[in-house]
Amino acid sequence: MIRSLITVALCATIVQAFSADYSMHQAAYKESVSRAEGATPETPESWVTSAQEDLASKLRTQTKVGVAKNVIMFLGDGWGVPSITLARILKGQEVDHVPFGEEGQLHVDTFPFTGMSRTFCVDAQVADSACSATAYLGGVKANTGTIGVTSNVNRMNCTAQNDKTNHVSSILAWAQAAGKSTGIVTTTRITHASPSGTYAHIANRDWESDFDITDTTNGEVDPETCDDIAEQLILSDPGKNINVIMGGGRRKFLPDTVTDTENYPGQRKDGKNLKDMWIESKGEAGKYIENKAQLAEIDANNVDYLLGLFSHTDIGYLDEQEANQDPSLEAMTEKAIQILSKNEKGFFLFVEGGRIDHGHHGNQALRAIWEAVEFDKAIKKGDDLTDDDDTLIVVTADHSHAFSFAGYANRGSKITKFAGTGSDELPYTSLSYANGPGAKNGTAEHRYDISTDPIEEVTYEQVPLVPLDSETHGGEDVMIFAKGPFAHLLTGVHLQSYIPHVMAYASCVGSGAVYDGCNTIPSSTVSSTQSNTDTTTPDPNGANNNNPVMILLMTIIILPFFYR
């Protein structure tokens, strides 16, 4: 027994010594490579340096445990892998001005843990934004077009919607129950499918106002019997208790007898002015705003509830925001965190870059990619304003799109340029859609010639393979990026419905609160991820370093005596 213990101890010492020695030589090698003459982004040495730096960073990364006081979920609507890659290149070329673009970096690229999400619905191979919201916010997969209800509810079934046993609560509701502050921020209508997943229980994602219910059902469903999404947000739990609500869709909250500040009439037929009802219910603690200037004036210290309805419909695309006086997703995220952070118990915040999806549906690829770049800016802002030790940040998508990045364009090419010439001797671009609007007829022998099209304009519609009024979603898996307490649980490939259960476990809310040890994990088990700028290396003079060769020789000499 004693001999075995001594053997194990000696082996452990050897492993530790060789590990330390390897780290020392690794640091020396990195230094020698960085001094290599003529090292540029195109030299073999530079790729080695980059790989070694990446490896060193990964070796320093440790998993974090402990309670996530705060959780921020960033949802890129339609943010598939091609959109991520192209946003990285576009940002590198147009924002960061790196030599080529492909070597650029999104902020989300720095997150230490990544995984994949399987997005199908109960009744469909390819998800829509409604059933997927139920999955990544409520932890249950559901039917297409339904939000916050189980698969017992089929689309348009008001009776099944009203059966509370079919309701699926969200992590936002779980956070509220735990005494945390909550918020939702989006560039779409606040009643759109993704943000609605935090608070609504609806049999049809299109029932955003009472008018929408009668419009889509020809009066077959009574809006007074089946509450619409806007009404649920303002008058029901958990919507009425949300601290920060920012997005578009103002007309869903106003009677059709009222004209808003943009001269658009409301859409409600029931006469309810939900905006005014919210203002009255919050009193001095609440603030209602409608443009980016008003958002900038908000003093977070004096506001506990904020409702921002910045447009009669969706907030404008990036190229429209200045003219519309719409705030950026980054600015909304910053103000939301400032308000929510006042709660000592923490917060849950849902942030959606929703117009990535809309750009793709219109086959306006460049618009969609710029929206993805803006989405990444919001992620960085959320990361900068919080601490990895007490905040779990999860970034993912609800689905992808029928969109691809292909061809053989040269390194550093603008993403909107031609990528090559087809066998029909006509040019094609790197960005393409399998279906959608923008179809143009060619001849019997050739496809449409795009050589004179304004392909670099942000509003240009890529010519699709199959003509449709709206481009479709893609069914492939989407990425998950995570950092903070228990972020490592989101590595690997998982069902989309797995995601909120991890967030709940990390923050001790909802189903996560039932686990033994929640909120009582010893602090000694909490490890921290070192900064990527940490350049600490072993002492080259040998301080605290063992000589592995000497230890090996001593082991060879000593061990035989224990086994005689």
XYZ file of C-alpha atoms in Angstrom:
564
model
C 0.000 0.000 0.000
C 2.777 2.433 0.978
C 4.731 1.546 -2.161
C 1.655 2.286 -4.306
C 1.112 5.645 -2.683
C 4.736 6.627 -3.167
C 4.566 5.536 -6.810
C 1.456 7.659 -7.430
C 3.072 10.651 -5.727
C 6.244 10.361 -7.777
C 4.279 10.044 -11.029
C 2.230 13.107 -10.159
C 5.418 15.041 -9.482
C 6.816 14.013 -12.852
C 3.660 15.097 -14.672
C 3.675 18.450 -12.876
C 7.337 18.998 -13.616
C 7.023 18.175 -17.286
C 3.928 20.417 -17.505
C 5.836 23.325 -15.987
C 8.799 22.657 -18.244
C 6.516 22.536 -21.297
C 4.944 25.866 -20.323
C 8.388 27.437 -20.008
C 9.504 26.188 -23.413
C 6.144 27.140 -24.931
C 6.590 30.714 -23.731
C 10.132 30.834 -25.065
C 8.990 29.455 -28.422
C 6.208 32.025 -28.699
C 8.704 34.795 -27.957
C 11.122 33.542 -30.608
C 8.344 33.303 -33.188
C 7.138 36.816 -32.409
C 10.640 38.090 -33.111
C 10.805 36.331 -36.472
C 11.910 38.704 -39.211
C 9.210 39.718 -41.646
C 6.353 38.200 -39.620
C 3.163 39.487 -41.290
C -0.375 38.134 -41.595
C 0.873 36.120 -44.553
C 3.946 34.393 -43.108
C 3.937 30.829 -41.767
C 5.357 32.157 -38.503
C 2.369 34.416 -37.966
C -0.071 31.506 -38.173
C 2.015 29.607 -35.627
C 2.031 32.624 -33.334
C -1.731 33.011 -33.652
C -2.312 29.319 -32.924
C 0.024 29.351 -29.926
C -1.671 32.418 -28.478
C -5.069 30.805 -28.952
C -3.823 27.608 -27.342
C -2.321 29.483 -24.410
C -5.616 31.278 -23.869
C -7.549 28.007 -23.927
C -5.120 26.413 -21.482
C -5.789 29.250 -19.044
C -9.580 28.986 -19.410
C -11.274 27.361 -16.457
C -14.903 26.565 -15.860
C -16.810 28.847 -13.537
C -19.327 27.603 -11.000
C -21.349 29.399 -8.362
C -24.598 31.310 -8.622
C -25.191 33.527 -11.642
C -26.765 36.572 -10.050
C -27.563 37.903 -13.519
C -28.409 36.214 -16.815
C -28.397 37.937 -20.198
C -29.681 36.066 -23.224
C -28.787 37.530 -26.611
C -30.897 36.127 -29.432
C -29.892 36.762 -33.023
C -33.042 36.093 -35.023
C -31.978 34.134 -38.109
C -28.318 34.416 -37.021
C -27.012 31.297 -38.755
C -23.360 30.372 -39.247
C -23.034 32.114 -42.660
C -24.344 35.305 -41.057
C -21.749 35.056 -38.282
C -18.882 34.457 -40.700
C -19.892 37.270 -43.027
C -20.426 39.692 -40.131
C -16.884 38.940 -38.993
C -15.483 39.723 -42.449
C -17.625 42.831 -42.941
C -16.657 44.171 -39.508
C -12.996 43.443 -40.224
C -13.111 45.280 -43.533
C -15.431 48.195 -42.820
C -15.147 48.801 -39.061
C -11.812 47.487 -37.783
C -9.944 47.885 -41.106
C -7.785 44.810 -40.652
C -5.605 43.938 -43.686
C -8.076 41.598 -45.346
C -11.186 41.055 -43.222
C -11.260 37.303 -42.823
C -8.801 37.520 -39.919
C -11.073 39.973 -38.089
C -12.916 39.126 -34.897
C -16.400 39.560 -33.544
C -16.700 40.114 -29.822
C -18.708 36.919 -29.500
C -15.680 35.052 -30.916
C -13.917 35.699 -27.603
C -16.450 33.714 -25.582
C -14.755 30.648 -24.062
C -17.530 28.077 -24.532
C -19.466 27.160 -27.677
C -22.027 24.549 -28.616
C -24.776 23.826 -31.104
C -28.562 23.971 -30.809
C -30.997 21.657 -32.635
C -33.914 23.863 -33.633
C -36.752 21.725 -35.048
C -40.328 22.120 -33.773
C -42.713 19.391 -32.633
C -44.532 19.544 -35.970
C -41.815 20.836 -38.326
C -38.249 20.120 -39.386
C -37.484 23.827 -39.798
C -38.344 26.115 -36.887
C -40.116 29.432 -36.909
C -39.440 32.156 -34.338
C -42.509 31.245 -32.279
C -42.041 27.574 -31.453
C -38.310 28.163 -31.039
C -38.942 30.950 -28.497
C -40.947 28.512 -26.408
C -37.986 26.134 -26.537
C -35.073 28.433 -25.681
C -37.054 30.455 -23.111
C -39.464 27.899 -21.660
C -37.563 24.646 -22.067
C -40.336 22.868 -24.002
C -40.624 22.280 -27.747
C -43.950 23.296 -29.285
C -45.839 23.615 -32.560
C -45.089 26.107 -35.309
C -46.732 29.496 -34.844
C -47.503 29.037 -31.135
C -45.790 30.784 -28.230
C -45.588 29.876 -24.548
C -47.826 26.820 -24.845
C -47.232 23.086 -25.129
C -47.712 21.012 -28.260
C -51.240 20.277 -27.015
C -52.078 23.651 -28.539
C -52.337 23.780 -32.310
C -52.163 27.062 -34.180
C -55.393 29.128 -34.015
C -56.889 27.032 -31.192
C -58.110 29.655 -28.725
C -59.770 27.108 -26.449
C -56.533 25.182 -25.983
C -54.682 28.466 -25.433
C -56.963 29.384 -22.547
C -56.361 26.062 -20.801
C -53.674 27.030 -18.297
C -52.464 23.449 -18.054
C -51.110 24.012 -21.572
C -49.146 27.123 -20.604
C -45.336 27.079 -20.554
C -43.682 29.595 -18.237
C -40.416 31.216 -19.245
C -37.123 31.844 -17.510
C -38.161 35.502 -17.292
C -41.141 34.445 -15.179
C -38.880 32.200 -13.079
C -36.529 35.122 -12.482
C -39.407 37.352 -11.389
C -40.574 34.689 -8.956
C -37.088 34.717 -7.433
C -37.283 38.474 -6.862
C -35.056 39.475 -9.769
C -35.624 42.384 -12.119
C -36.422 41.557 -15.736
C -36.183 43.190 -19.123
C -36.783 42.629 -22.844
C -35.120 44.576 -25.653
C -35.614 44.058 -29.391
C -35.272 45.811 -32.736
C -38.568 44.271 -33.876
C -42.045 44.873 -32.536
C -42.119 44.109 -28.830
C -45.113 41.859 -29.628
C -43.133 39.904 -32.231
C -42.588 36.178 -31.778
C -39.168 36.165 -30.089
C -39.729 38.732 -27.304
C -43.279 37.407 -26.814
C -41.766 34.118 -25.717
C -40.792 35.750 -22.426
C -44.332 36.667 -21.379
C -47.110 35.445 -23.733
C -49.218 32.287 -24.056
C -50.748 32.436 -27.523
C -52.109 30.000 -30.114
C -51.110 32.206 -33.034
C -48.016 34.390 -33.176
C -49.892 36.823 -35.462
C -52.408 37.732 -32.747
C -50.436 40.783 -31.660
C -53.549 42.966 -31.158
C -57.279 42.283 -30.953
C -57.596 43.512 -34.548
C -55.128 40.820 -35.640
C -57.307 38.122 -34.076
C -60.427 39.121 -36.013
C -58.384 39.832 -39.142
C -56.861 36.347 -39.245
C -59.937 34.411 -38.107
C -62.739 36.350 -39.863
C -64.497 36.817 -36.554
C -64.431 33.126 -35.680
C -62.397 33.856 -32.533
C -63.584 36.438 -30.024
C -60.710 38.765 -28.957
C -62.441 39.263 -25.619
C -62.197 35.531 -25.009
C -58.715 35.071 -26.386
C -56.356 37.796 -25.111
C -53.897 39.146 -27.676
C -50.133 39.465 -27.156
C -50.041 43.225 -26.418
C -52.813 42.872 -23.864
C -51.001 40.008 -22.158
C -47.844 42.118 -21.920
C -49.518 45.087 -20.221
C -52.249 43.432 -18.150
C -51.125 39.889 -17.261
C -48.294 38.149 -15.420
C -45.389 38.153 -16.004
C -45.609 40.906 -18.634
C -47.043 43.624 -16.413
C -44.156 43.185 -13.955
C -41.313 43.487 -16.488
C -39.066 46.403 -15.524
C -37.653 47.298 -18.945
C -39.525 46.916 -22.238
C -37.968 48.427 -25.376
C -38.718 47.819 -29.028
C -41.203 48.778 -31.741
C -44.856 48.039 -32.460
C -46.542 51.087 -30.923
C -49.747 50.681 -32.950
C -50.492 47.354 -31.252
C -51.004 49.244 -27.989
C -53.186 52.125 -29.259
C -56.890 52.333 -30.247
C -57.621 52.867 -33.920
C -59.127 56.229 -32.926
C -55.721 57.511 -31.764
C -52.927 58.721 -34.036
C -49.379 58.330 -32.701
C -46.466 60.776 -32.923
C -45.537 59.403 -36.361
C -49.091 60.065 -37.611
C -49.964 56.382 -37.754
C -53.315 55.240 -36.308
C -53.461 52.552 -33.676
C -54.768 49.086 -34.510
C -56.858 48.201 -31.492
C -60.611 47.794 -31.995
C -61.412 47.329 -28.295
C -60.745 50.971 -27.422
C -57.992 50.089 -24.939
C -55.039 52.457 -24.800
C -52.538 50.006 -23.368
C -49.743 52.576 -23.455
C -51.644 54.936 -21.150
C -52.737 52.040 -18.955
C -49.072 51.085 -18.461
C -48.086 54.682 -17.657
C -50.879 54.972 -15.086
C -50.019 51.645 -13.445
C -46.338 52.536 -12.929
C -46.788 56.076 -11.634
C -43.646 57.960 -10.635
C -41.522 54.820 -10.877
C -42.189 54.455 -14.622
C -41.107 56.333 -17.724
C -42.459 56.125 -21.270
C -40.260 57.150 -24.252
C -40.453 57.111 -28.054
C -37.061 58.106 -29.540
C -33.319 57.829 -29.033
C -32.967 61.332 -27.582
C -35.445 60.510 -24.838
C -33.611 57.247 -24.165
C -30.319 59.114 -23.737
C -31.950 61.427 -21.171
C -33.145 58.585 -18.939
C -31.438 58.595 -15.531
C -31.354 54.932 -14.574
C -31.090 55.817 -10.885
C -34.516 57.438 -10.955
C -36.370 54.918 -13.128
C -37.532 51.455 -12.048
C -39.821 50.791 -15.019
C -39.185 51.835 -18.615
C -41.420 51.369 -21.650
C -39.899 52.432 -24.957
C -42.017 52.053 -28.081
C -39.806 53.632 -30.720
C -41.818 52.934 -33.858
C -45.345 52.200 -35.007
C -43.839 48.978 -36.418
C -40.332 47.486 -36.241
C -37.365 49.700 -35.377
C -35.591 50.765 -38.563
C -32.652 48.911 -40.070
C -29.257 50.334 -39.199
C -29.243 52.434 -42.380
C -32.632 53.923 -41.424
C -32.171 54.579 -37.701
C -30.698 58.068 -37.932
C -33.538 59.399 -40.076
C -36.112 57.676 -37.870
C -34.490 58.825 -34.612
C -34.473 55.191 -33.518
C -32.009 54.021 -30.838
C -29.415 51.358 -31.536
C -29.612 47.918 -29.990
C -26.371 48.725 -28.177
C -27.838 51.859 -26.579
C -30.996 50.041 -25.494
C -28.939 47.218 -24.003
C -26.797 49.638 -22.034
C -29.752 51.492 -20.535
C -31.552 48.259 -19.691
C -28.571 46.911 -17.770
C -28.149 50.188 -15.890
C -31.747 50.045 -14.684
C -31.866 46.324 -13.935
C -28.526 46.284 -12.089
C -30.033 48.235 -9.195
C -31.690 45.062 -7.904
C -29.377 43.387 -5.377
C -30.937 40.015 -6.219
C -29.893 40.359 -9.854
C -31.742 40.344 -13.159
C -32.688 38.482 -16.330
C -32.460 40.370 -19.612
C -33.498 39.196 -23.081
C -31.937 41.090 -26.003
C -32.905 40.350 -29.603
C -31.207 41.431 -32.798
C -34.414 40.852 -34.706
C -33.854 42.554 -38.023
C -31.125 40.132 -39.102
C -34.058 37.854 -39.841
C -36.028 40.517 -41.699
C -33.099 41.357 -43.944
C -32.749 37.717 -44.899
C -36.477 37.285 -45.541
C -36.205 40.113 -48.053
C -33.047 38.608 -49.621
C -31.240 41.814 -48.653
C -28.071 40.067 -47.596
C -25.927 43.133 -46.910
C -28.626 44.650 -44.712
C -28.884 41.413 -42.738
C -25.122 41.233 -42.228
C -24.891 44.831 -41.021
C -27.627 43.986 -38.517
C -25.473 41.059 -37.352
C -22.523 43.418 -36.832
C -24.773 45.688 -34.753
C -25.972 42.681 -32.780
C -22.356 41.902 -31.894
C -21.863 45.485 -30.652
C -24.748 44.982 -28.233
C -23.180 41.731 -27.023
C -19.924 43.547 -26.309
C -21.751 46.286 -24.435
C -23.532 43.724 -22.274
C -20.255 41.938 -21.595
C -18.410 45.160 -20.739
C -21.079 46.230 -18.242
C -21.168 42.957 -16.304
C -18.800 40.666 -14.414
C -18.046 37.131 -15.586
C -18.020 35.959 -11.974
C -21.716 36.692 -11.375
C -23.258 37.020 -14.847
C -24.035 34.246 -17.303
C -24.247 35.477 -20.900
C -25.748 33.168 -23.514
C -25.784 34.075 -27.209
C -27.647 31.963 -29.740
C -30.131 32.010 -32.627
C -33.647 30.715 -33.032
C -32.998 29.348 -36.533
C -30.887 29.859 -39.629
C -31.869 30.853 -43.192
C -31.764 29.466 -46.733
C -28.643 31.574 -47.172
C -25.119 30.579 -48.164
C -21.616 31.983 -48.503
C -19.927 30.183 -51.375
C -17.692 30.417 -54.431
C -13.975 31.076 -54.816
C -13.508 34.781 -54.210
C -9.963 35.958 -53.469
C -8.869 36.644 -49.926
C -9.914 40.121 -48.839
C -12.668 40.437 -51.429
C -15.630 42.613 -50.503
C -18.481 40.309 -49.554
C -20.768 42.031 -52.054
C -18.445 41.567 -55.030
C -18.711 38.927 -57.731
C -17.202 35.613 -56.680
C -16.694 34.113 -60.097
C -18.304 33.128 -63.374
C -20.623 30.203 -63.972
C -20.440 27.695 -66.823
C -22.950 29.949 -68.589
C -20.257 32.667 -68.546
C -22.376 34.917 -66.312
C -21.134 36.229 -62.948
C -22.370 35.163 -59.522
C -21.893 36.568 -56.029
C -20.590 34.927 -52.853
C -23.933 35.604 -51.176
C -26.908 33.614 -52.366
C -30.356 32.451 -51.328
C -32.052 29.180 -52.194
C -35.395 30.973 -52.343
C -37.133 34.278 -51.735
C -38.014 37.568 -53.439
C -35.949 39.310 -56.089
C -36.285 36.682 -58.812
C -35.511 37.926 -62.319
C -36.097 36.062 -65.546
C -33.249 35.240 -67.857
C -33.478 33.571 -71.228
C -34.205 29.985 -72.187
C -30.457 29.324 -72.332
C -29.121 31.530 -69.556
C -30.022 32.696 -66.084
C -30.470 36.388 -65.390
C -27.304 38.466 -65.931
C -26.492 40.406 -62.726
C -23.339 42.021 -64.132
C -24.927 45.488 -64.191
C -26.991 45.148 -61.008
C -26.215 47.487 -58.038
C -24.991 44.545 -55.944
C -23.178 46.736 -53.390
C -26.284 48.657 -52.333
C -27.640 47.733 -48.907
C -31.157 47.335 -50.310
C -30.135 45.064 -53.186
C -32.090 41.808 -53.334
C -29.976 38.783 -54.214
C -31.489 36.802 -57.076
C -32.784 33.525 -55.573
C -32.953 30.051 -57.070
C -36.667 29.627 -56.253
C -39.019 32.644 -56.349
C -41.035 33.224 -53.165
C -42.617 36.279 -51.584
C -40.452 35.769 -48.509
C -37.259 33.750 -48.129
C -37.535 30.754 -45.806
C -35.697 29.740 -42.686
C -32.934 27.131 -42.685
C -33.142 23.940 -40.654
C -29.486 23.411 -39.737
C -28.168 23.645 -36.185
C -27.251 27.092 -34.863
C -24.415 28.209 -32.598
C -24.452 28.770 -28.843
C -21.803 31.042 -27.285
C -21.558 31.360 -23.519
C -19.468 32.790 -20.697
C -19.896 33.111 -16.947
C -21.062 30.665 -14.242
C -21.833 27.213 -15.670
C -21.319 28.388 -19.245
C -19.432 25.139 -19.884
C -22.739 23.256 -19.651
C -23.643 24.704 -23.053
C -20.823 23.002 -24.942
C -21.686 20.114 -27.246
C -24.851 19.582 -29.285
C -28.176 20.005 -27.495
C -31.877 20.353 -28.119
C -32.889 24.003 -28.137
C -35.160 23.308 -25.170
C -32.082 22.481 -23.073
C -30.846 26.089 -23.019
C -33.198 27.671 -20.423
C -32.665 24.781 -18.030
C -28.956 25.620 -17.930
C -29.718 29.297 -17.343
C -32.133 28.328 -14.560
C -29.615 26.016 -12.913
C -26.867 28.619 -13.060
C -29.076 31.338 -11.557
C -31.030 29.168 -9.092
C -34.452 30.053 -10.470
C -37.339 27.918 -11.675
C -36.371 24.278 -12.074
C -32.793 25.177 -11.189
C -33.743 26.145 -7.650
C -34.640 22.563 -6.739
C -31.100 21.236 -7.124
C -29.297 20.408 -3.884
C -26.629 22.933 -3.055
C -28.155 25.791 -5.019
C -26.980 29.076 -3.514
C -24.747 27.177 -1.091
C -21.867 26.136 -3.352
C -18.633 26.648 -1.348
C -16.659 29.610 -2.601
C -13.532 27.448 -2.745
C -15.017 25.610 -5.725
C -15.447 28.783 -7.735
C -12.720 29.165 -10.337
C -12.056 32.187 -12.490
C -11.157 32.503 -16.141
C -7.962 34.470 -16.407
C -7.850 37.450 -18.708
C -6.821 36.767 -22.281
C -4.210 39.477 -21.780
C -2.528 37.555 -19.002
C 1.033 36.892 -20.142
C 2.352 35.290 -16.983
C 4.985 32.655 -17.775
C 7.149 30.342 -15.647
C 10.220 31.930 -14.078
C 13.068 31.395 -16.587
C 15.525 31.414 -13.708
C 13.968 28.303 -12.324
C 12.115 29.691 -9.340
C 9.483 27.164 -8.218
C 10.520 24.989 -11.123
C 11.660 21.413 -10.858
C 14.137 19.804 -13.217
C 12.191 16.988 -14.870
C 15.308 15.141 -15.980
C 16.642 14.941 -12.409
C 13.270 13.796 -11.113
C 13.077 11.102 -13.771
C 16.567 9.827 -12.911
C 15.748 9.800 -9.199
C 12.557 7.893 -9.894
C 14.390 5.263 -11.944
C 16.900 4.806 -9.108
C 14.425 4.822 -6.200
C 11.433 2.824 -7.497
C 13.224 -0.570 -7.767
C 13.908 -0.504 -4.017
C 10.170 -0.454 -3.289
C 9.457 -3.521 -5.389
C 12.181 -5.870 -4.146
